[in-house]
Coordinates of C-alpha atoms in Angstrom, one line a residue:
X294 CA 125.1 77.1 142.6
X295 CA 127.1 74.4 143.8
X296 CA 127.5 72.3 140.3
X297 CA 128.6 75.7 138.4
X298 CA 131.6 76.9 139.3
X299 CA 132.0 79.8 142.0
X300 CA 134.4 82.4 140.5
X301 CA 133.8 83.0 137.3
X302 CA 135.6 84.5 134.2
X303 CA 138.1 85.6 136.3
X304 CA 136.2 88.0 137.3
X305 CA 134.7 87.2 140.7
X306 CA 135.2 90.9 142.4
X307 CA 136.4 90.2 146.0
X308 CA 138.5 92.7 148.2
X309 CA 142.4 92.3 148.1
X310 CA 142.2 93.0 151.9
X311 CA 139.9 89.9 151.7
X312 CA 141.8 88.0 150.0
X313 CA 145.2 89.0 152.5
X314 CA 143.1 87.9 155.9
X315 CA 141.7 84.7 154.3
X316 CA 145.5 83.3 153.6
X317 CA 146.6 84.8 157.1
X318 CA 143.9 83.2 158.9
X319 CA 144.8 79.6 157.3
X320 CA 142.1 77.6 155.3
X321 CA 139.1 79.7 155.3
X322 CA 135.6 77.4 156.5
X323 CA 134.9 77.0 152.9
X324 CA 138.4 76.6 151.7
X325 CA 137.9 73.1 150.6
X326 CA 133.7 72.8 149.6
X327 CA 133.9 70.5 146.7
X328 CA 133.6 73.0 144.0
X329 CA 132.4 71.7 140.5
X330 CA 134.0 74.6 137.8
X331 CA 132.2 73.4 134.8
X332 CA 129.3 74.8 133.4
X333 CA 129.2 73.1 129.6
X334 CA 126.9 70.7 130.3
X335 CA 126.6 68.4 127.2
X336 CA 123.1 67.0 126.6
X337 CA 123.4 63.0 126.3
X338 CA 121.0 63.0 123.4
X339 CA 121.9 63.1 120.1
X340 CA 119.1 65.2 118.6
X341 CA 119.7 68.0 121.2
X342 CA 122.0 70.9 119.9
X343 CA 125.6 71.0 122.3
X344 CA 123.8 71.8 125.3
X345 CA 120.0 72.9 124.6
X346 CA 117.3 70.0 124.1
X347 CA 115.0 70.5 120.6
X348 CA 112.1 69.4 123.3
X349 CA 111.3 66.1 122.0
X350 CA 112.3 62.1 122.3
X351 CA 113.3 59.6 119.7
X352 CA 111.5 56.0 118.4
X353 CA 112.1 53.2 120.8
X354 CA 115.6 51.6 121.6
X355 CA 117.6 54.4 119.6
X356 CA 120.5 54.6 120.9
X357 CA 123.3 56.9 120.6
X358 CA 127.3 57.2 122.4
X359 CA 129.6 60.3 122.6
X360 CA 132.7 61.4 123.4
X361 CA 133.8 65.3 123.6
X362 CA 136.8 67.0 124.2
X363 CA 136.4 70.1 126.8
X364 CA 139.0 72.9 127.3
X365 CA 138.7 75.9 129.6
X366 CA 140.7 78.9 130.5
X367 CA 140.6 80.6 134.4
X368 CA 136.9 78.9 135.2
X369 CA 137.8 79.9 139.3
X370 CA 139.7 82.8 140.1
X371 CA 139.8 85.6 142.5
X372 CA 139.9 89.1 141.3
X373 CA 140.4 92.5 142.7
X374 CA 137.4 95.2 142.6
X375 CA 139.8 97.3 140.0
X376 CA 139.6 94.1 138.1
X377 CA 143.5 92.9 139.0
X378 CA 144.2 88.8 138.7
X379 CA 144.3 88.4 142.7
X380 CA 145.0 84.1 142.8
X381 CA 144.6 81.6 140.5
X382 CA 142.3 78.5 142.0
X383 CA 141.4 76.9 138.8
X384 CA 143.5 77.9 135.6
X385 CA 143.1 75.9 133.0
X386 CA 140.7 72.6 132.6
X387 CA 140.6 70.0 129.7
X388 CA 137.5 67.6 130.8
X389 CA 136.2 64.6 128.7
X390 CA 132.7 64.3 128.6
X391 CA 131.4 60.6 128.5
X392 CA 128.0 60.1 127.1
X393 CA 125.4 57.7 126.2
X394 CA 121.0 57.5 126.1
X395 CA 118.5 55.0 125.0
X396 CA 115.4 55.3 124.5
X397 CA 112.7 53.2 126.6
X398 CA 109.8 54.1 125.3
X399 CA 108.6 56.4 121.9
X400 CA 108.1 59.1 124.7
X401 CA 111.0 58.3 127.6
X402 CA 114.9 58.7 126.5
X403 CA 117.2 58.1 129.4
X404 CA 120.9 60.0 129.4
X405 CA 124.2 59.6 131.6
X406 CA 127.1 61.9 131.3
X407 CA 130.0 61.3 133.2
X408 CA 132.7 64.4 133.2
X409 CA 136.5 62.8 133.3
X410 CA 139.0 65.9 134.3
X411 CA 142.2 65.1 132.3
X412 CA 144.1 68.0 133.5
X413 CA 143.8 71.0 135.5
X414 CA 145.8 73.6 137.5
X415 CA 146.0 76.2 139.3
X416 CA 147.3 77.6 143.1
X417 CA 143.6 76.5 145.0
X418 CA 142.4 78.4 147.7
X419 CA 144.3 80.5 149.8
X420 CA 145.7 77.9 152.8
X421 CA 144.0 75.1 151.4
X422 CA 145.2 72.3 148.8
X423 CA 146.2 72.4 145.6
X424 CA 143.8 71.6 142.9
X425 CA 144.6 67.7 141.7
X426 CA 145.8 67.1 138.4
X427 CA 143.0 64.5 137.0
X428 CA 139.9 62.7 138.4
X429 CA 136.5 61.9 137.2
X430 CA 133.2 64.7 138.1
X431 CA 129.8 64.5 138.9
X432 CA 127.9 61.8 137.5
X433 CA 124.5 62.6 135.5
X434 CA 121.0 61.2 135.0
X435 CA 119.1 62.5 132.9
X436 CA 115.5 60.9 131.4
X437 CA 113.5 62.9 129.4
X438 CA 109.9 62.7 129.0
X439 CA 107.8 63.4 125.7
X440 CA 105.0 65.9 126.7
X441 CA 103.7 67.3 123.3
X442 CA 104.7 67.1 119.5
X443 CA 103.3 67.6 116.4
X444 CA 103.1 64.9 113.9
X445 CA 106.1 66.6 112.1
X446 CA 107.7 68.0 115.3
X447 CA 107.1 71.5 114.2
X448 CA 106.7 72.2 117.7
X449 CA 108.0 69.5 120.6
X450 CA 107.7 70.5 124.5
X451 CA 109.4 68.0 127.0
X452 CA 110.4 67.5 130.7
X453 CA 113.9 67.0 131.6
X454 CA 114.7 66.5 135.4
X455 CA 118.5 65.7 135.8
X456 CA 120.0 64.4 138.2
X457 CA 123.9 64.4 139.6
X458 CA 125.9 62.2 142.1
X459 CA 128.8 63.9 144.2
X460 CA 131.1 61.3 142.7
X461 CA 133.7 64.4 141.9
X462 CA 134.9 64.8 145.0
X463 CA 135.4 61.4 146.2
X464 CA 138.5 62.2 144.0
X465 CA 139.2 66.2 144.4
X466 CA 137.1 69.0 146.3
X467 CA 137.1 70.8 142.9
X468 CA 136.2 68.5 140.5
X469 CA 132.5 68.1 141.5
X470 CA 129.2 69.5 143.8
X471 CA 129.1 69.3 147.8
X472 CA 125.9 67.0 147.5
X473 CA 123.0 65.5 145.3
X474 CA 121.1 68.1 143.1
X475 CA 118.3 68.2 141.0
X476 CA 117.5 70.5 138.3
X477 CA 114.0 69.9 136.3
X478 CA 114.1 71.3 133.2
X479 CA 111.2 72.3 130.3
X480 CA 112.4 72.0 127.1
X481 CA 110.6 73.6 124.0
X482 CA 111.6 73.2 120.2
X483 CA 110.8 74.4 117.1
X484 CA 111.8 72.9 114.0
X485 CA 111.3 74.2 110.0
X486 CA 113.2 71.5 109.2
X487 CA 116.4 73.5 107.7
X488 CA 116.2 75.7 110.6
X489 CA 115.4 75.4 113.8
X490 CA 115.2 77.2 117.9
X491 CA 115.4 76.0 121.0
X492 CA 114.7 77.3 124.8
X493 CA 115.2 75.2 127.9
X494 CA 114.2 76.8 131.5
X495 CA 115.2 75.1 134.3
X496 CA 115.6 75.3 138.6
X497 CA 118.4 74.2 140.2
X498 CA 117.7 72.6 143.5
X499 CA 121.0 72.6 145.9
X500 CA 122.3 72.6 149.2
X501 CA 122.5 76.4 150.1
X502 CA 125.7 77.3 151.4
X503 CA 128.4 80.7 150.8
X504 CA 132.0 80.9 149.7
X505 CA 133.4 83.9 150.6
X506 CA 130.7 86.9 149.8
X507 CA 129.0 85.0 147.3
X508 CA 125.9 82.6 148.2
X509 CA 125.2 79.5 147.2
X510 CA 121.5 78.4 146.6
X511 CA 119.0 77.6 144.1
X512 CA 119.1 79.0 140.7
X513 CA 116.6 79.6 138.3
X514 CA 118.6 78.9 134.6
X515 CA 118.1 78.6 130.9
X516 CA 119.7 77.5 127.6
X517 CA 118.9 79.1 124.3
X518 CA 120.2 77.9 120.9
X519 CA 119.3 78.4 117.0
X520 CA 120.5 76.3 114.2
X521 CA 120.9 76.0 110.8
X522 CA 121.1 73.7 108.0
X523 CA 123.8 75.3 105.4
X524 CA 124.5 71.6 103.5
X525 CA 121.7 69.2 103.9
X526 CA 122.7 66.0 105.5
X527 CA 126.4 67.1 106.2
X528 CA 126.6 70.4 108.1
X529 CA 124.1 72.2 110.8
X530 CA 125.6 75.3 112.2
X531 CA 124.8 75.6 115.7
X532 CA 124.8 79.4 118.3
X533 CA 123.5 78.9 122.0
X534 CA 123.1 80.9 125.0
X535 CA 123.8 79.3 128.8
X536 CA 123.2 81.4 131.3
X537 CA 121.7 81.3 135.6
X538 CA 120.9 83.9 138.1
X539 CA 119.8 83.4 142.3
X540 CA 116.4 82.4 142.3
X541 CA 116.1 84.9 145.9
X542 CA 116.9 87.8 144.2
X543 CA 117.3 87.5 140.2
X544 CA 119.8 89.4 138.0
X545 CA 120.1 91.5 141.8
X546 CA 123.9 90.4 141.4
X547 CA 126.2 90.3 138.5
X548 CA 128.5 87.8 140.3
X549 CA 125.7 85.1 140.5
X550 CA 124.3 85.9 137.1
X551 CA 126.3 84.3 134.3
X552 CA 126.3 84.3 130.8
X553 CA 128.1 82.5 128.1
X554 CA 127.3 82.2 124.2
X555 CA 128.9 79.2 122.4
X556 CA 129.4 78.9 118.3
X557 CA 130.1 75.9 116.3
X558 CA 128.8 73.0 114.1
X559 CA 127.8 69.6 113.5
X560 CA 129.5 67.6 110.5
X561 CA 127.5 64.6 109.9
X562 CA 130.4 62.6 108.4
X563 CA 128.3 59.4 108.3
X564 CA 124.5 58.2 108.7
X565 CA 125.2 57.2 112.3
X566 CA 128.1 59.2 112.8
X567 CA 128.3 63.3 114.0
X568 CA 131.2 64.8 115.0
X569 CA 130.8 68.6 116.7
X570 CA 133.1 71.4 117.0
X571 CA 132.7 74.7 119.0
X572 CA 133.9 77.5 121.1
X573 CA 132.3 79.9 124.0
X574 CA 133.0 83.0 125.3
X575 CA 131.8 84.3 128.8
X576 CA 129.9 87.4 128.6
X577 CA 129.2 88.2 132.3
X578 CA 131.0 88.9 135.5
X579 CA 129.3 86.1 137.2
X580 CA 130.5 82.8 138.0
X581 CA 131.0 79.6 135.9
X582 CA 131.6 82.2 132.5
X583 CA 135.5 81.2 131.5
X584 CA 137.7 83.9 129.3
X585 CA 137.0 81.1 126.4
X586 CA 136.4 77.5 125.8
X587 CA 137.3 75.6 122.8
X588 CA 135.6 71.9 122.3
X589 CA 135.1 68.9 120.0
X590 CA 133.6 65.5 120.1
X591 CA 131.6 62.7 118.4
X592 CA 128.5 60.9 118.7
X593 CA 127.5 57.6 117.2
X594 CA 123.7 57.0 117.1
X595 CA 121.0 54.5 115.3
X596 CA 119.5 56.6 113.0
X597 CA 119.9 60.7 111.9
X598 CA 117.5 62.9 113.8

């Protein structure tokens, strides 16, 4: 859980009393665990859909950069169980999303991301800091390796295990994860050529830990998405599903099972040249799910997927 966000939605359901004895008692034991509040992970790789991989890898040294644009509202806050706004620790986000791949090989394609917080707010913990204003996340590795494809990639299976650096908070406690995590990934595409599906399932290995009544441990997660081609060679429309639950006990608690659906498209405005707009909506109590998200960005890249 540590590099998703803690309260989520708004909705984390925690005791007012709770709430009162933490900020009496001064800066509770977890008051200032780095906390990473950001759950839209963009995938580095320019075939992938915003956040789901198709499942396969591109022709050696393609290349692709990106840029995108990130806005969320009330990622971490504290609620009451009658559902009453209790404190505000994160309220509103805007991250930038720095991002770049290559591939080594016909069947390797290595990715970095690296989040850039451009603003945030919000009251923080009770008895503990403030949230800062701007700083830079948790850095991201991410290779991918080509298991299976068909000739015309009908059907594409690859292996994602990425990788992230506490670099976030070397700047702010809630800008990025507590320590190093790993989360290997299996991604699976299938592709009709003006339509397509995705499914990614993944295991997030982290430090275990709590924060208030909610543990933090591993996660089992996934990312689903569909797309469509409405205008060959300029517009694919583009609906996913990003969700996680404790890999202890799954879907056992709402509160550690979130889900969030995000919309949008891909306007290929040149031959080497996509730009992407969307917007999500959490659909869960559980953490990391803001009210909304709104996001754009553009990719430059060697050749159309």
């Amino acid at each position: 859980l540590w590099g998703r966000g803690f309260f989520a939605r708004g909705r984390f359901v925690t005791l007012l009393v709770a709430v009162v004895a933490m900020g009496s008692m001064g800066a509770p034991a977890h008051a200032q665990d780095a906390v990473d509040v950001q759950a839209f992970d963009v995938s580095p790789f320019q075939q992938d859909l915003f956040v789901t991989g198709k499942g396969w890898t591109r022709e050696q040294w393609q290349w692709n950069l990106g840029l995108y644009l990130d806005y969320q509202k009330d990622p971490l806050v504290i609620k009451s169980l009658a559902g009453d706004e209790v404190r505000t620790i994160i309220g509103n986000q805007v991250t930038g999303n720095l991002l770049g791949a290559i591939a080594l090989t016909d069947w390797l394609d290595v990715g970095l991301g690296l989040p850039v917080v451009l603003f945030q707010d919000g009251e923080g913990f009770p008895g503990g800091d403030s949230p800062g204003v701007a700083g830079i996340g948790d850095l991201r590795i991410v290779p991918r390796v080509q298991l299976f494809a068909t000739e015309d990639r009908f059907f594409s299976v690859a292996f994602t295990p990425a990788f992230t650096a506490p670099t976030g908070q070397l700047v702010d406690p809630y800008m990025g994860n507590q320590s190093f995590t790993m989360t290997p990934w299996v991604n699976f595409g299938l592709d009709w050529k003006r339509f397509g599906a995705a499914l990614d399932l993944g295991y997030l290995l982290t430090k275990n830990g709590s924060v208030g009544d909610l543990a933090l441990q591993d996660e089992l997660q996934f990312r689903a998405g569909v797309w469509a081609t409405v205008w060959p060679d300029k517009l694919d429309l583009i609906a996913e599903a990003i969700g996680a639950t404790a890999a202890s006990e799954p879907f056992a608690n709402s509160n550690q099972s979130p889900l969030e659906l995000l919309f949008g498209g891909k306007i290929h405005v040149a031959p080497n040249v996509d730009v992407g707009v969307g917007t999500g909506f959490g659909m869960s109590e559980g953490y990391s799910s803001p009210d909304f998200r709104v996001f754009a960005g553009v990719m430059w890249h060697t050749n159309p997927a």
